Coordinates of C-alpha atoms and ligand atoms in Angstrom, one line a residue:
M1 CA -143.9 -74.0 68.0
A2 CA -145.9 -74.6 64.8
A3 CA -146.1 -78.3 65.5
T4 CA -147.7 -77.8 69.0
A5 CA -150.1 -74.9 68.0
P6 CA -153.8 -75.9 67.6
A7 CA -154.9 -76.9 64.1
V8 CA -157.0 -73.7 63.6
V9 CA -154.0 -71.5 64.6
R10 CA -151.6 -73.4 62.3
V11 CA -153.9 -73.1 59.3
L12 CA -154.5 -69.4 60.0
A13 CA -150.8 -68.8 60.3
S14 CA -150.2 -70.5 57.0
S15 CA -153.1 -68.6 55.4
V16 CA -151.5 -65.3 56.2
R17 CA -148.4 -66.1 54.1
I18 CA -150.5 -67.7 51.4
A19 CA -152.7 -64.7 51.1
D20 CA -149.6 -62.5 50.6
R21 CA -148.4 -64.7 47.8
A22 CA -151.9 -64.7 46.1
G23 CA -151.7 -60.9 46.3
D24 CA -148.4 -60.9 44.4
I25 CA -149.9 -63.0 41.7
I26 CA -152.9 -60.6 41.4
R27 CA -150.6 -57.6 41.0
E28 CA -148.3 -59.5 38.5
I29 CA -151.3 -60.4 36.3
M30 CA -152.6 -56.8 36.3
A31 CA -149.1 -55.5 35.5
K32 CA -148.9 -57.8 32.4
G33 CA -152.4 -56.6 31.3
K34 CA -153.8 -59.9 30.1
L35 CA -156.8 -60.4 32.4
G36 CA -158.4 -63.2 30.5
I37 CA -162.0 -62.2 31.6
V38 CA -164.8 -64.8 31.3
E39 CA -168.4 -64.4 32.5
K40 CA -169.4 -67.1 34.9
T41 CA -173.2 -66.9 35.5
G42 CA -173.5 -63.6 33.6
K43 CA -172.0 -60.1 33.3
D44 CA -172.5 -59.6 37.1
D45 CA -170.2 -62.5 37.8
L46 CA -166.8 -62.3 36.2
Q47 CA -163.7 -64.4 36.5
T48 CA -160.2 -63.4 35.4
E49 CA -156.8 -65.1 35.1
A50 CA -156.0 -63.5 38.5
D51 CA -159.0 -65.1 40.2
R52 CA -158.0 -68.5 38.8
S53 CA -154.3 -68.2 39.5
A54 CA -154.7 -66.8 43.0
Q55 CA -157.1 -69.6 43.9
N56 CA -154.7 -72.2 42.5
C57 CA -151.9 -70.7 44.6
I58 CA -154.1 -70.7 47.8
L59 CA -155.6 -74.2 47.3
A60 CA -152.3 -75.9 46.3
S61 CA -150.5 -74.3 49.2
L62 CA -153.1 -75.2 51.8
L63 CA -153.3 -78.8 50.5
H64 CA -149.5 -79.1 50.4
Q65 CA -149.3 -78.2 54.0
Y66 CA -152.5 -79.9 55.2
P67 CA -153.6 -82.6 52.8
E68 CA -156.6 -83.6 55.0
L69 CA -158.1 -80.1 55.0
K70 CA -161.5 -79.3 53.5
V71 CA -161.2 -76.2 51.3
V72 CA -164.0 -74.6 49.2
G73 CA -162.8 -72.1 46.6
E74 CA -165.1 -69.6 44.7
E75 CA -163.6 -70.7 41.3
G76 CA -164.5 -74.4 41.9
E77 CA -162.4 -77.5 41.1
Q78 CA -159.3 -76.7 39.1
D79 CA -156.3 -78.7 38.0
L80 CA -153.6 -78.1 40.6
S81 CA -151.0 -80.5 39.1
Q82 CA -149.5 -78.0 36.7
I83 CA -149.0 -74.9 38.7
P84 CA -145.6 -73.1 39.1
S85 CA -143.7 -74.4 42.0
D86 CA -143.0 -70.9 43.3
W87 CA -146.8 -70.5 43.9
I88 CA -146.7 -73.2 46.5
V89 CA -146.2 -71.5 49.9
K90 CA -144.5 -73.8 52.4
D91 CA -144.1 -71.5 55.4
L92 CA -146.3 -69.8 57.9
E93 CA -146.5 -66.5 59.8
E94 CA -144.7 -67.3 63.1
N95 CA -146.2 -64.2 64.8
A96 CA -149.7 -65.7 64.5
L97 CA -148.9 -68.8 66.4
D98 CA -149.3 -67.2 69.8
L99 CA -152.8 -65.9 69.3
N100 CA -155.0 -66.8 72.2
C101 CA -157.1 -69.9 71.3
T102 CA -160.1 -70.8 73.4
D103 CA -160.3 -74.3 74.8
A104 CA -163.2 -75.2 72.5
F105 CA -161.2 -74.2 69.4
K106 CA -158.0 -75.8 70.7
S107 CA -159.6 -79.2 70.6
A108 CA -160.7 -78.9 67.0
K109 CA -158.9 -81.2 64.6
M110 CA -157.9 -80.7 61.0
E111 CA -161.0 -82.7 59.9
D112 CA -163.3 -80.3 61.8
L113 CA -162.1 -77.3 59.8
T114 CA -163.5 -75.9 56.5
V115 CA -161.6 -73.2 54.7
W116 CA -163.6 -70.8 52.5
V117 CA -161.5 -69.0 49.8
D118 CA -162.4 -66.0 47.8
P119 CA -159.1 -65.6 45.8
L120 CA -160.1 -62.1 44.6
D121 CA -163.0 -60.3 46.1
G122 CA -164.0 -57.3 44.1
T123 CA -163.5 -58.6 40.6
A124 CA -165.8 -56.0 39.1
E125 CA -163.5 -53.3 40.5
Y126 CA -160.4 -55.2 39.4
T127 CA -161.5 -55.4 35.8
Q128 CA -164.0 -52.6 35.0
V129 CA -163.3 -49.4 36.9
K130 CA -160.2 -47.4 37.0
G131 CA -159.1 -46.1 40.4
L132 CA -160.8 -48.7 42.6
L133 CA -158.1 -51.3 42.9
D134 CA -157.9 -50.9 46.7
H135 CA -161.4 -52.4 46.8
V136 CA -159.9 -55.8 45.9
T137 CA -159.1 -58.3 48.7
V138 CA -158.0 -61.9 49.1
L139 CA -160.2 -63.7 51.6
I140 CA -159.4 -66.9 53.5
G141 CA -161.9 -67.8 56.2
L142 CA -161.8 -70.7 58.6
A143 CA -164.7 -72.5 60.1
I144 CA -164.8 -75.0 62.9
G145 CA -167.9 -77.1 62.3
S146 CA -170.5 -74.5 61.3
Q147 CA -168.9 -71.4 62.9
A148 CA -166.7 -68.9 61.2
V149 CA -163.9 -68.5 63.7
A150 CA -160.8 -67.1 61.9
G151 CA -159.9 -65.2 58.8
V152 CA -157.3 -63.4 56.8
I153 CA -157.9 -60.4 54.7
H154 CA -155.1 -59.3 52.3
Q155 CA -155.5 -56.0 50.4
P156 CA -153.0 -56.1 47.6
Y157 CA -153.4 -52.5 46.5
W158 CA -153.6 -50.8 49.8
N159 CA -151.7 -47.5 49.5
Y160 CA -151.4 -47.8 45.8
K161 CA -152.3 -44.2 45.2
T162 CA -149.6 -42.9 47.7
E163 CA -146.2 -42.7 46.1
G164 CA -143.4 -44.3 48.0
A165 CA -145.8 -45.9 50.6
K166 CA -145.7 -49.6 51.4
L167 CA -148.0 -51.4 48.9
G168 CA -150.5 -54.0 50.3
R169 CA -151.4 -55.1 53.8
T170 CA -152.6 -58.3 55.5
F171 CA -154.5 -58.6 58.7
Y172 CA -156.1 -61.6 60.5
G173 CA -158.1 -62.5 63.5
L174 CA -159.4 -65.4 65.6
V175 CA -162.6 -65.2 67.6
G176 CA -161.6 -64.9 71.2
G177 CA -158.0 -64.2 70.2
G178 CA -158.2 -60.7 68.7
V179 CA -156.9 -59.2 65.6
R180 CA -153.4 -58.6 64.2
G181 CA -152.2 -56.3 61.5
L182 CA -155.0 -53.7 61.8
T183 CA -155.9 -51.3 64.6
P184 CA -159.7 -51.2 64.9
V185 CA -161.2 -47.8 65.1
K186 CA -164.7 -47.1 66.3
P187 CA -167.0 -45.2 63.8
P188 CA -168.0 -41.6 64.7
Q189 CA -170.8 -41.4 67.3
G190 CA -174.0 -39.7 66.6
Q191 CA -174.1 -40.5 62.9
K192 CA -175.1 -43.5 60.7
I193 CA -172.8 -44.2 57.8
V194 CA -173.9 -47.2 55.8
T195 CA -171.9 -49.1 53.2
T196 CA -173.4 -51.2 50.4
T197 CA -172.7 -52.6 47.0
R198 CA -171.4 -50.4 44.2
S199 CA -172.1 -52.7 41.2
H200 CA -174.8 -55.1 42.3
G201 CA -177.6 -52.8 43.3
T202 CA -181.3 -53.7 43.3
G203 CA -184.6 -52.0 44.0
L204 CA -184.9 -53.7 47.3
I205 CA -181.4 -52.4 48.4
Q206 CA -182.5 -48.8 47.5
Q207 CA -185.8 -49.3 49.3
T208 CA -184.0 -50.4 52.4
L209 CA -181.6 -47.4 52.3
D210 CA -184.6 -45.1 51.9
I211 CA -186.2 -46.5 55.0
L212 CA -182.9 -46.4 57.1
K213 CA -182.1 -42.8 56.0
P214 CA -178.4 -42.9 56.8
D215 CA -176.4 -39.7 57.1
Q216 CA -174.1 -41.0 54.4
I217 CA -174.0 -44.0 52.0
L218 CA -170.7 -45.5 50.8
K219 CA -171.3 -47.5 47.6
V220 CA -168.0 -49.5 47.3
G221 CA -166.8 -52.8 45.9
G222 CA -166.1 -56.1 47.6
A223 CA -167.6 -57.8 50.7
G224 CA -164.1 -57.9 52.3
H225 CA -163.6 -54.2 51.6
K226 CA -166.9 -53.2 53.0
V227 CA -166.3 -55.1 56.3
M228 CA -162.9 -53.5 56.4
L229 CA -164.6 -50.0 56.3
L230 CA -166.5 -51.1 59.5
M231 CA -163.2 -52.2 61.1
E232 CA -161.5 -48.9 60.3
G233 CA -164.4 -46.8 61.7
K234 CA -165.4 -45.4 58.2
A235 CA -168.9 -46.9 58.3
H236 CA -171.3 -48.1 61.0
A237 CA -173.1 -50.8 59.0
Y238 CA -172.9 -52.9 55.9
V239 CA -176.4 -53.4 54.6
F240 CA -176.9 -55.8 51.7
P241 CA -180.5 -57.1 51.3
S242 CA -179.6 -59.3 48.3
P243 CA -178.8 -63.0 47.9
G244 CA -175.7 -62.1 45.8
C245 CA -172.9 -62.8 48.3
K246 CA -171.6 -66.4 49.0
K247 CA -170.0 -68.1 52.0
W248 CA -166.4 -67.3 50.7
D249 CA -167.3 -63.6 50.7
T250 CA -168.4 -63.5 54.3
C251 CA -166.5 -66.2 56.2
A252 CA -163.2 -64.4 56.7
P253 CA -164.8 -60.9 57.2
E254 CA -167.3 -62.3 59.7
A255 CA -164.7 -64.1 61.8
I256 CA -162.4 -61.0 61.9
L257 CA -165.3 -58.7 62.6
H258 CA -166.5 -60.9 65.5
A259 CA -162.9 -61.1 66.8
M260 CA -163.0 -57.3 67.2
G261 CA -166.5 -56.9 68.6
G262 CA -168.7 -56.4 65.6
K263 CA -171.5 -58.6 64.3
L264 CA -172.4 -60.0 60.9
T265 CA -175.6 -62.0 60.2
D266 CA -178.2 -62.3 57.5
M267 CA -180.9 -59.6 57.2
K268 CA -183.1 -61.5 59.7
G269 CA -180.4 -61.6 62.3
E270 CA -179.5 -65.3 61.9
T271 CA -175.8 -66.3 61.8
Y272 CA -174.7 -68.1 58.7
K273 CA -173.3 -71.6 58.9
Y274 CA -170.0 -72.5 57.2
H275 CA -169.6 -76.3 57.3
S276 CA -168.5 -77.7 53.9
E277 CA -171.9 -79.0 52.9
V278 CA -173.8 -75.7 53.4
E279 CA -175.4 -73.9 50.5
H280 CA -172.9 -71.5 49.0
R281 CA -175.3 -68.5 48.5
N282 CA -176.1 -66.2 51.4
M283 CA -179.8 -66.3 50.6
D284 CA -181.0 -63.8 53.2
G285 CA -178.4 -61.1 52.5
V286 CA -175.9 -59.5 54.8
L287 CA -176.3 -57.1 57.7
A288 CA -173.1 -56.3 59.6
T289 CA -172.2 -53.6 62.1
A290 CA -168.9 -52.3 63.4
E291 CA -170.2 -52.6 67.0
A292 CA -172.3 -55.6 67.9
A293 CA -174.5 -53.3 70.1
D294 CA -175.7 -51.4 67.0
H295 CA -176.9 -54.4 65.2
A296 CA -180.3 -54.5 66.8
W297 CA -181.2 -51.0 65.7
Y298 CA -180.8 -52.0 62.0
L299 CA -182.7 -55.3 62.5
D300 CA -185.6 -53.4 64.3
N301 CA -185.8 -50.7 61.7
I302 CA -185.8 -52.9 58.6
P303 CA -189.5 -54.0 58.0
Q304 CA -190.2 -57.7 58.0
E305 CA -191.7 -57.3 54.5
V306 CA -188.2 -56.3 53.2
K307 CA -186.5 -59.1 55.1
D308 CA -188.9 -61.6 53.5
K309 CA -188.2 -60.4 50.0
V310 CA -184.4 -60.7 50.1
K311 CA -184.1 -64.2 48.8
D312 CA -186.1 -63.5 45.7
S313 CA -184.7 -60.1 44.9
L314 CA -181.8 -60.8 42.6
R315 CA -181.9 -58.5 39.6
K316 CA -183.3 -60.0 36.5
K317 CA -180.7 -60.4 33.8
Ligands
LIG401 P1 -170.3 -56.2 45.9 O1 -170.7 -55.6 47.2 O2 -171.3 -55.9 44.8 O3 -168.9 -55.9 45.5 O4 -170.4 -57.8 46.1 C1 -169.7 -58.5 47.1 C2 -169.4 -59.9 46.7 O5 -170.7 -60.5 46.4 C3 -168.6 -60.0 45.4 O6 -167.8 -61.1 45.4 C4 -169.6 -60.1 44.3 O7 -169.1 -60.8 43.2 C5 -170.7 -60.9 45.0 N1 -172.1 -60.5 44.5 C6 -172.9 -59.6 45.1 N2 -174.0 -59.5 44.3 C7 -173.9 -60.3 43.3 C8 -174.7 -60.6 42.2 N3 -175.9 -60.1 42.0 N4 -174.2 -61.5 41.3 C9 -173.0 -62.1 41.4 N5 -172.2 -61.8 42.5 C10 -172.6 -61.0 43.4
LIG402 MG1 -166.3 -62.1 46.4
LIG403 MG1 -164.0 -63.5 44.0

């Protein structure tokens, strides 16, 4: 069946197993305790041994199975020739192969795809704060041309505070084909719960929250984790008027959210493009809602002046 499935479905099915393996590596490195932290662009942008190793696992596995695939990883170009052989995943998730694939996506070839990889989203929570490991996710997003169409989110520390419970979960989705591994829940009616960054706050973010006056604000780590809160009905909107997120942060969450009826755009309501040549940074921020119908309310209630300031609003270091 794998050989006859459309290219996008095959890469998605492989990515499910690959994300699981990357999650094992992230847990193994934490258990050993040698995180090997380095600052990339500054203290707000860290990389650990787990980010590097998980990316090596994901890229080597994808390129082993699909040498012609375009893959962009957060940690940039790395030497894949020396990695342990048991990091190279050679199988795929058979259950994903029967996802409904629209005719337009079916005709996409391997060379039409770009895969965006955030090997460890929520590095600040992984390294700096005790008790927030379940904010960490592995994100593998697939674009056909410019459109984010499919994604995998693996949460390696799901359930880690519940003794005896199964540790970790993986879910995935395809636009037009639905979601597997997670049952979406609608957020409570009659309230506005907004989630935003915990560790990359700015004045403009606070100003936006003051204008929106949500009933509750959930400041948590990770782009993947915040979109997951929308999917699980714990928040109505993810509001991030900052240019801090990159395409690897939003590709997988956007695709899965769209597959379940939500909407993710920039703060002006424009959809991001995900072809391999696109600028990595999401310059106009992120605005996502659990239900697509709620998106316009946020767009209408955020002043143009705020929207125009997003791209220049990064905190001065
Ligand atoms: P957060 O919501 O703060 O956990 O951020 C979500 C994702 O965007 C993570 O991958 C962060 O590393 C990244 N990010 C957000 N803001 C910044 C920033 N100011 N500098 C570097 N990375 C950022
Ligand atoms: Mg990230
Ligand atoms: Mg990352």
